Coordinates of C-alpha atoms and ligand atoms in Angstrom, one line a residue:
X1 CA 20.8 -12.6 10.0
X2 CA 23.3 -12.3 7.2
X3 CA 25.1 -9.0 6.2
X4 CA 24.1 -7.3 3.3
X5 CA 25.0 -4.2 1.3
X6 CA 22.3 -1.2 1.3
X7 CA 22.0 1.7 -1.3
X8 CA 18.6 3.6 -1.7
X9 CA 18.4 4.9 -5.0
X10 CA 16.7 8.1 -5.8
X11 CA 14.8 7.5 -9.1
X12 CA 13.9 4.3 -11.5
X13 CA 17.0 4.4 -13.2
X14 CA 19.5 4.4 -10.4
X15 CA 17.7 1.4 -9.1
X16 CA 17.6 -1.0 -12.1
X17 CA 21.5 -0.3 -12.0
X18 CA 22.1 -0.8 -8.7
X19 CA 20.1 -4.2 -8.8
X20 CA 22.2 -5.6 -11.5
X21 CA 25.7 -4.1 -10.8
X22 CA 28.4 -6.1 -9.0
X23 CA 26.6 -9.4 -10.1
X24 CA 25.5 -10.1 -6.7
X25 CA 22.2 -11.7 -5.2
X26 CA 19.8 -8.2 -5.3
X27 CA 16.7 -7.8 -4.1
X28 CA 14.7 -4.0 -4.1
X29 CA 13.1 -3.2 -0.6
X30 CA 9.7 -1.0 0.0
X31 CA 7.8 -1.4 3.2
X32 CA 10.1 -4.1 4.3
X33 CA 7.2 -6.0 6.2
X34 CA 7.7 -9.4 4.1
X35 CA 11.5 -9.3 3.2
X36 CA 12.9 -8.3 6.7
X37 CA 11.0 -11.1 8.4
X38 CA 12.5 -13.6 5.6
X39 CA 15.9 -12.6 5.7
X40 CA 16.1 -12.6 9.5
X41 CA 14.5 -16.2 9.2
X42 CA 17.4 -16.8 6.3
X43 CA 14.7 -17.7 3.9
X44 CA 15.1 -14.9 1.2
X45 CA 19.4 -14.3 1.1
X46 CA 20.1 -11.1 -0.1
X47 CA 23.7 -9.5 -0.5
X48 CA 22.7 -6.2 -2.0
X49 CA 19.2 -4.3 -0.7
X50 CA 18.3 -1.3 -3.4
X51 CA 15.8 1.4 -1.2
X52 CA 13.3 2.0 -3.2
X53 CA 11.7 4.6 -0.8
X54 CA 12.6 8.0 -2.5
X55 CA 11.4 6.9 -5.7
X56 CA 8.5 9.2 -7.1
X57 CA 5.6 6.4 -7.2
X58 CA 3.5 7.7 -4.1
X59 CA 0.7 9.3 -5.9
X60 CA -2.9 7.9 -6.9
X61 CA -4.4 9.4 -10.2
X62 CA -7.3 9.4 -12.2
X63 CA -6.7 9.0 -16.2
X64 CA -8.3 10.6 -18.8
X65 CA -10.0 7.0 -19.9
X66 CA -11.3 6.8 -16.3
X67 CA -8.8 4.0 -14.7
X68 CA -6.9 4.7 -11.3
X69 CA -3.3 4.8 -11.5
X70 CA -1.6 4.2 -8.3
X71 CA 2.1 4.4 -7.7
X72 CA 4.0 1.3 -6.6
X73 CA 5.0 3.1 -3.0
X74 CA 1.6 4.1 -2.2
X75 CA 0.9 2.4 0.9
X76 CA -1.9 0.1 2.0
X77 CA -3.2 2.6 4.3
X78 CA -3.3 5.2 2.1
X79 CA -4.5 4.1 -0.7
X80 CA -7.6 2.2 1.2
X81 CA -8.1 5.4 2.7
X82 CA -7.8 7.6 -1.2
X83 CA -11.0 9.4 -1.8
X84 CA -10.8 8.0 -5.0
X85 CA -10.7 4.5 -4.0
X86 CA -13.2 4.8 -1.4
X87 CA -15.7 6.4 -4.3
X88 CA -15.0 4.8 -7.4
X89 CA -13.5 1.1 -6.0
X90 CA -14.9 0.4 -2.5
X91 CA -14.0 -3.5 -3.1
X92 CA -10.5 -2.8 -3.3
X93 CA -10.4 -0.5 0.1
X94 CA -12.2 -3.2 1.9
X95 CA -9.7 -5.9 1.2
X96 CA -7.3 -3.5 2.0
X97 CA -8.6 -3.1 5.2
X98 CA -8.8 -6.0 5.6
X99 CA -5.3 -7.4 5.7
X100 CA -2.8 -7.5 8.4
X101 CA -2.7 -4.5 11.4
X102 CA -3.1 -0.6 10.9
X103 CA 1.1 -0.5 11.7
X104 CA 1.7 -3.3 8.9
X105 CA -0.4 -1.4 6.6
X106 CA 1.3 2.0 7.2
X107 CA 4.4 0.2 5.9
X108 CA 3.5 -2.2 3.3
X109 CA 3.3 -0.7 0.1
X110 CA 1.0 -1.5 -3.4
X111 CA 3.7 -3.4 -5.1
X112 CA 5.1 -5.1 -2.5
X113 CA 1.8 -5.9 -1.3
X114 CA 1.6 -7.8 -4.9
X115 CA 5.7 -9.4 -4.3
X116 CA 4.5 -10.8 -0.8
X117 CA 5.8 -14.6 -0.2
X118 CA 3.6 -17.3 1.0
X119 CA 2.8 -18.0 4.4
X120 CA 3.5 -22.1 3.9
X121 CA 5.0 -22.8 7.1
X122 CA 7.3 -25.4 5.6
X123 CA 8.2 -22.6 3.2
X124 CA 9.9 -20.3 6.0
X125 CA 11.2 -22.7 8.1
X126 CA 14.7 -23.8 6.1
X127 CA 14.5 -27.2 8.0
X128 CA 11.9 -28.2 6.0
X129 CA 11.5 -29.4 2.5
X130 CA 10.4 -26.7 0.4
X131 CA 10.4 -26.6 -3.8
X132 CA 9.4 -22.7 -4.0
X133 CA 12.8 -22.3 -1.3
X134 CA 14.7 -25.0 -2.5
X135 CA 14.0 -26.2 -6.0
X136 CA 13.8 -29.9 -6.2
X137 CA 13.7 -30.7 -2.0
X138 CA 10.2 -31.8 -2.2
X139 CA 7.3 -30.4 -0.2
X140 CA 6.7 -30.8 3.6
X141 CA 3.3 -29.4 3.4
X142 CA 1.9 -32.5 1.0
X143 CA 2.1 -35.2 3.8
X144 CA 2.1 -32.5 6.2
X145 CA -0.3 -30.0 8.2
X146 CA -2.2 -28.5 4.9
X147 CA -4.8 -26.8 6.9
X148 CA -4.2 -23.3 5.7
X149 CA -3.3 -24.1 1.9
X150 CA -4.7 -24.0 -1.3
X151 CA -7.1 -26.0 -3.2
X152 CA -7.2 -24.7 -6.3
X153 CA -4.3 -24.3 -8.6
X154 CA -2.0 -26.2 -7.2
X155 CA 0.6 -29.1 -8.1
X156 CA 2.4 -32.2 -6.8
X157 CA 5.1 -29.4 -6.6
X158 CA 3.7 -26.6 -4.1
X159 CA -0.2 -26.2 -2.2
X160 CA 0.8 -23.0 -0.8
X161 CA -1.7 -19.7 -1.1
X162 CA -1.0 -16.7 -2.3
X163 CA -1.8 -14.6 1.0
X164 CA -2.5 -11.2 -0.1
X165 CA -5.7 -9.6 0.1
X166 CA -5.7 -6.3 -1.8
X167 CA -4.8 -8.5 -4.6
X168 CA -8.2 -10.6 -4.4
X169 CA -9.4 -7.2 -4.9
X170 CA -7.1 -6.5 -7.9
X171 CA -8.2 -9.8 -9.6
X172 CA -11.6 -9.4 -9.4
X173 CA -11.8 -5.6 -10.6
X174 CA -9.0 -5.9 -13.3
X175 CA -5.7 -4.5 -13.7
X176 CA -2.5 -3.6 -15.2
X177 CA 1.0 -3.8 -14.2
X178 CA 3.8 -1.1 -15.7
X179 CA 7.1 -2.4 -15.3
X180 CA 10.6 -0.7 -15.9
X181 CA 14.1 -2.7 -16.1
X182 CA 17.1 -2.8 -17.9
X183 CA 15.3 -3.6 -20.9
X184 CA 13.0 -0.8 -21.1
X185 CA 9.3 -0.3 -19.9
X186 CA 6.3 -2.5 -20.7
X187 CA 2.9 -3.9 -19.1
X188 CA 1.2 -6.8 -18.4
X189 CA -2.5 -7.6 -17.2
X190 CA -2.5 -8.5 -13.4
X191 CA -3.8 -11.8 -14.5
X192 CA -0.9 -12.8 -16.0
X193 CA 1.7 -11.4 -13.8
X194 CA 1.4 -14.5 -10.7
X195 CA 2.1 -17.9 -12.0
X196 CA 0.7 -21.1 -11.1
X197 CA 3.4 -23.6 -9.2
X198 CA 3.3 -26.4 -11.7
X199 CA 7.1 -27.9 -12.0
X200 CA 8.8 -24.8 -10.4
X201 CA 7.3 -23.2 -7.8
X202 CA 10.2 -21.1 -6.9
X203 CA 9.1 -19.1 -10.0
X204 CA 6.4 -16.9 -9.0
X205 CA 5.8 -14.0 -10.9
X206 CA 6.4 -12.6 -14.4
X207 CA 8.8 -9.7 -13.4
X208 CA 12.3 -10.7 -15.3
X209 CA 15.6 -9.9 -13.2
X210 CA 16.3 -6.6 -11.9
X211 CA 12.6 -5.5 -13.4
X212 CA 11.1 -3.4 -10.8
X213 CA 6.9 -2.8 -10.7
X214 CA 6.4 1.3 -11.2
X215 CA 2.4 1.6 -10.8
X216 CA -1.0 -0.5 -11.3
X217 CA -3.3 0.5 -13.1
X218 CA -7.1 -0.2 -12.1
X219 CA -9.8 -0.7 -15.0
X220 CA -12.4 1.9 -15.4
X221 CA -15.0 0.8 -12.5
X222 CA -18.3 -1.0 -13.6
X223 CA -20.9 1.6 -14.2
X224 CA -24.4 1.3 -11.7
X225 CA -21.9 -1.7 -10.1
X226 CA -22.3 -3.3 -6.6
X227 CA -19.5 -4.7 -4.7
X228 CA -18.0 -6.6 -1.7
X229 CA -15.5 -8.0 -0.2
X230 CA -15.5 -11.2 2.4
X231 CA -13.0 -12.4 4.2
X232 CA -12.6 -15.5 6.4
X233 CA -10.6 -16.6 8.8
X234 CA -9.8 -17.8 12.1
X235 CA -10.1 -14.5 14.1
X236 CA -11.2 -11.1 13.3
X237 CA -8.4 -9.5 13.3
X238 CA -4.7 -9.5 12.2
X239 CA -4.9 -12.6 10.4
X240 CA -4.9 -14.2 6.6
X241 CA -7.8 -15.7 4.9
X242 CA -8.9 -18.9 4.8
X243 CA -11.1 -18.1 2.1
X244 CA -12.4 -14.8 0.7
X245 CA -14.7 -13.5 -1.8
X246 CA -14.1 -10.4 -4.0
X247 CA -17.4 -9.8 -6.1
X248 CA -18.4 -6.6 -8.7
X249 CA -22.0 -7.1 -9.9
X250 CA -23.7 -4.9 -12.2
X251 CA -28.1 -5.5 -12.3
X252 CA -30.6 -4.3 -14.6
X253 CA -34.1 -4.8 -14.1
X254 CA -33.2 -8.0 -11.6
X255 CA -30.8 -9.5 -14.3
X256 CA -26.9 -9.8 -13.6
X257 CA -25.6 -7.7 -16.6
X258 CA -21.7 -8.0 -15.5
X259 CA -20.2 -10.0 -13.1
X260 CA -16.6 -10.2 -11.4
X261 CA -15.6 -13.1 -9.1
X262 CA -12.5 -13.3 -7.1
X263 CA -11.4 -15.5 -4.9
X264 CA -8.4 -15.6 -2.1
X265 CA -6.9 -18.2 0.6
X266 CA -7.8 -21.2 -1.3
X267 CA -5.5 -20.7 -4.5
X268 CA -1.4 -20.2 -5.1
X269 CA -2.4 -17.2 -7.1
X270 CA -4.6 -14.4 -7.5
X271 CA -8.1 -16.5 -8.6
X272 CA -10.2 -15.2 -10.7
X273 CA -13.4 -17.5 -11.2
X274 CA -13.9 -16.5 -15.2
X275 CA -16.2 -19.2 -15.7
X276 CA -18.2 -18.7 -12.7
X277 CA -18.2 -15.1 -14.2
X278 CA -19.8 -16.1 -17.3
X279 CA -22.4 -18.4 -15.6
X280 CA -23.4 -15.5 -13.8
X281 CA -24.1 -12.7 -16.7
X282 CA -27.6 -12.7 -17.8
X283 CA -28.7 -15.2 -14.8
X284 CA -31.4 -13.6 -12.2
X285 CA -29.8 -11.9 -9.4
X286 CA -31.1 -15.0 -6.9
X287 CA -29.8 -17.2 -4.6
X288 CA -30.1 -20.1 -7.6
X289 CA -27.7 -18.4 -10.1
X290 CA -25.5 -17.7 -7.0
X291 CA -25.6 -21.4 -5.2
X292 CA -24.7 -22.4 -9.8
X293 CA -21.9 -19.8 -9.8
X294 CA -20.1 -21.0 -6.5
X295 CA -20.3 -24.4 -7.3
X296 CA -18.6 -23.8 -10.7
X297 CA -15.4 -21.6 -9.2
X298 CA -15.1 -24.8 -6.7
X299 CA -15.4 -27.6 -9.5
X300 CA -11.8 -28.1 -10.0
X301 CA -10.8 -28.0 -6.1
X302 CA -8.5 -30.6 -4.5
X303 CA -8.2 -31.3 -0.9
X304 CA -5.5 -32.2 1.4
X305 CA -5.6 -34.1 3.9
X306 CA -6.5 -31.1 7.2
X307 CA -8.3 -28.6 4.2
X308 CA -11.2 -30.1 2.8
X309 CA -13.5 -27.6 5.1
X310 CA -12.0 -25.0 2.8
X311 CA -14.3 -26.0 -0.1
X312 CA -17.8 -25.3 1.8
X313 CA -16.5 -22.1 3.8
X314 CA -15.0 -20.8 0.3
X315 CA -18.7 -21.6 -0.9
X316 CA -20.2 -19.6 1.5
X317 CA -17.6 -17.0 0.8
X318 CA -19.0 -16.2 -2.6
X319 CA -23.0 -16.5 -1.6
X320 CA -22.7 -13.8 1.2
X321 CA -20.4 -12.2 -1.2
X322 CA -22.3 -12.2 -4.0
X323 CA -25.7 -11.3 -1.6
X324 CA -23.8 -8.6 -0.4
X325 CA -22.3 -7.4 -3.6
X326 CA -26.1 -7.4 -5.7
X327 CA -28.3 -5.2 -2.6
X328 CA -25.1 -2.9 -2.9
X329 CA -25.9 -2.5 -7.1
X330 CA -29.6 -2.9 -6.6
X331 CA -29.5 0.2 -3.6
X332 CA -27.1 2.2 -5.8
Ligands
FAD1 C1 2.2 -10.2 10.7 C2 1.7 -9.9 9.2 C3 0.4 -10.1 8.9 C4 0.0 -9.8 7.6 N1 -1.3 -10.0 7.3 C5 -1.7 -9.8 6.0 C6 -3.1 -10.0 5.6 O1 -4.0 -10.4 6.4 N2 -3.4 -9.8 4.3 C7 -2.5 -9.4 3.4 O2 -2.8 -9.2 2.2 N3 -1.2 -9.2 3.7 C8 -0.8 -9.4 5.0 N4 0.5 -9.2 5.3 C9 1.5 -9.0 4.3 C10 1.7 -7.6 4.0 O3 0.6 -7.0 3.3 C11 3.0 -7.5 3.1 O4 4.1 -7.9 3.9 C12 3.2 -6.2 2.5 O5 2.1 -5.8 1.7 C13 4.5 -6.1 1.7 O6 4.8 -4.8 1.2 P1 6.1 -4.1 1.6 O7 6.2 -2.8 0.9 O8 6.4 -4.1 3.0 O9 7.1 -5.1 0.8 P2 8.7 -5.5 1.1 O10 8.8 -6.3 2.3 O11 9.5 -4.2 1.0 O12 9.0 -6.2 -0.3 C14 8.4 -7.5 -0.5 C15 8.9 -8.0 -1.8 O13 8.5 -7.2 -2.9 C16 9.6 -6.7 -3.6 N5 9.3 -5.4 -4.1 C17 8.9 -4.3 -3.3 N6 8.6 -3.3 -4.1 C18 8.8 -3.7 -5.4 C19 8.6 -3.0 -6.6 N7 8.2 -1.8 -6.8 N8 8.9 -3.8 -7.7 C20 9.4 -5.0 -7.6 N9 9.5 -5.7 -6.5 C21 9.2 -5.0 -5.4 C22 10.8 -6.8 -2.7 O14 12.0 -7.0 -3.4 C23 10.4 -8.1 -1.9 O15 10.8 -9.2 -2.5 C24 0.9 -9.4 6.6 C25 2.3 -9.3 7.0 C26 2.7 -9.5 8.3 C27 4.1 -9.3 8.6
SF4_2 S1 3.4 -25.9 -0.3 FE1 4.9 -24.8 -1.6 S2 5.8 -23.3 -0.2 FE2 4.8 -24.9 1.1 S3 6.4 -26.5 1.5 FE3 5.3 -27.1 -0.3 S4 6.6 -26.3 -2.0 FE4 7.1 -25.1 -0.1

């Protein structure tokens, strides 16, 4: 593991300058549980770590409009736990709960659950090729073992996921992002914030150098809305998805009034399935409109060579999902 310097800095400001001062490679640290693991494997290279630990972002919040705002350091476990959450967005405290161990998730924080890396094998192993590690070396996982990446969104530059959860969650119930840096303070919807691979890979996020994330901002929840959150994967337990569902329905009188589809382990971003959304509004709240819906979000998947079982497991991802998700509404 390489040296580097450490400051923690006690508010916003003190950490945008210590991020850009000295000109050297910077990154902030929250929870630690993604960068330590990629600096010890010499993946990510920092010289200078900013502690962002004392910063005053740990509280959750109602707004007078109704949306939730949650500080950047809240961590996974509380904020799953948050009476708010549990009341107002259930989705989101499932997915929570449903990522990594109860120790990981006493760490890992809300925006650093949102900065997490890809699990692409070839992407933390620096004998491989990699074009999100190393810009222009190719990409092992193309020809290689592709059983865990992503079908959707995706380029000849990069398959990999995006492996977080909570953010399935985040996509699906909608969101805004608050960001501070040396250029002052402005938002962005959540949508926007992960970018697709395309030609650069290595470019995965909006943030601009030395920004730092400061709180999310949840939407007002769907009124009379039913929700759940499915995840799949290889064992029950401590593990990432191979496909997931993130579903908010809204019924009247049998008919889907409002619907939100997410989706997670088969995209490189955040997924949300607009069009499969739209299909879904106005449509009976049957297996028919469902079985429609699912094959629309999966229309423009491409497999690899070890994941083509992805597209009928993310299938059923978004029926039991979307089962699940309209008894909830129609009980509520
Ligand atoms: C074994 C293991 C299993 C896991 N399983 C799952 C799983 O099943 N599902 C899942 O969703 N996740 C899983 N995770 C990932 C875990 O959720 C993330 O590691 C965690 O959320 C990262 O948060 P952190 O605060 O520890 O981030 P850190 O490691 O501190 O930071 C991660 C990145 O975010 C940046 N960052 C942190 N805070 C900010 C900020 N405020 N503004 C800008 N940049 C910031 C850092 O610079 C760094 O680049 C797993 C992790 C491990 C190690
Ligand atoms: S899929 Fe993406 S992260 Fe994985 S090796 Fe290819 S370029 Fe790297």
């Amino acid at each position: 593991m390489r040296t580097f310097a450490f400051s923690a800095a006690e508010n916003v400001d003190q950490a945008i300058i210590a991020c850009e001062s000295n000109n050297a490679e910077a990154s902030y640290i929250a929870g630690g549980t993604t960068l330590i693991d990629l600096v010890k494997l010499d993946v990510m290279r920092p010289e200078r770590v900013i502690d962002l630990n004392r910063l005053p972002l740990k509280e959750v919040e109602r707004l007078d409009d109704g949306r939730l705002r949650i500080g950047a350091l809240v961590s996974n476990t509380d904020l799953a736990h948050h009476p708010l959450v549990t009341q107002h967005y259930p989705l989101l405290s499932q997915a929570l709960l449903a990522g990594a161990s109860t120790q990981l998730r006493n760490m890992a924080t809300t925006a650093g659950n949102i900065m997490q890396r890809t699990r692409c094998p070839y992407f933390r192993d620096v004998a491989a090729a990699c074009n999100k590690r190393d810009p222009g070396s190719g990409c092992d996982a193309l020809g290689g073992i592709n059983r865990m990446h992503a079908l959707l969104g995706t380029s000849e530059h990069c398959i990999a996921t995006h492996p977080s959860d909570m953010c399935v969650a985040m996509a699906a119930l909608g969101a805004t992002l608050a960001l501070e840096g040396p250029n002052g303070v402005r938002e962005i919807a959540f949508g926007d914030f992960h970018r697709l691979p395309m030609d650069r890979p290595d470019l995965e996020h909006e943030l601009e150098p030395n920004e730092l994330i400061t709180h999310i901002t949840l939407d007002t929840p769907v009124v009379g809305g039913g929700s759940h959150y499915l995840k799949l994967r290889d064992r029950a337990s401590y593990e990432f998805a191979l496909a997931s569902a993130a579903v908010v329905v809204a019924v009247e009188d049998g008919v889907i009034r409002d619907a939100r589809l997410a989706l997670g382990g088969v995209a490189t971003k955040p997924w949300q399935a607009m069009e499969a959304e739209q299909a879904l509004t106005g449509q009976p709240a049957k297996t028919e409109s469902f079985e429609k819906a699912a094959e629309i979000a999966l229309a423009d998947a491409l497999p690899r060579e070890h994941n083509a079982f992805k597209v009928p497991l993310a299938r059923q991802a978004i029926l039991r999902a979307l089962e699940k998700a309209t008894q909830a509404a129609m009980n509520s």
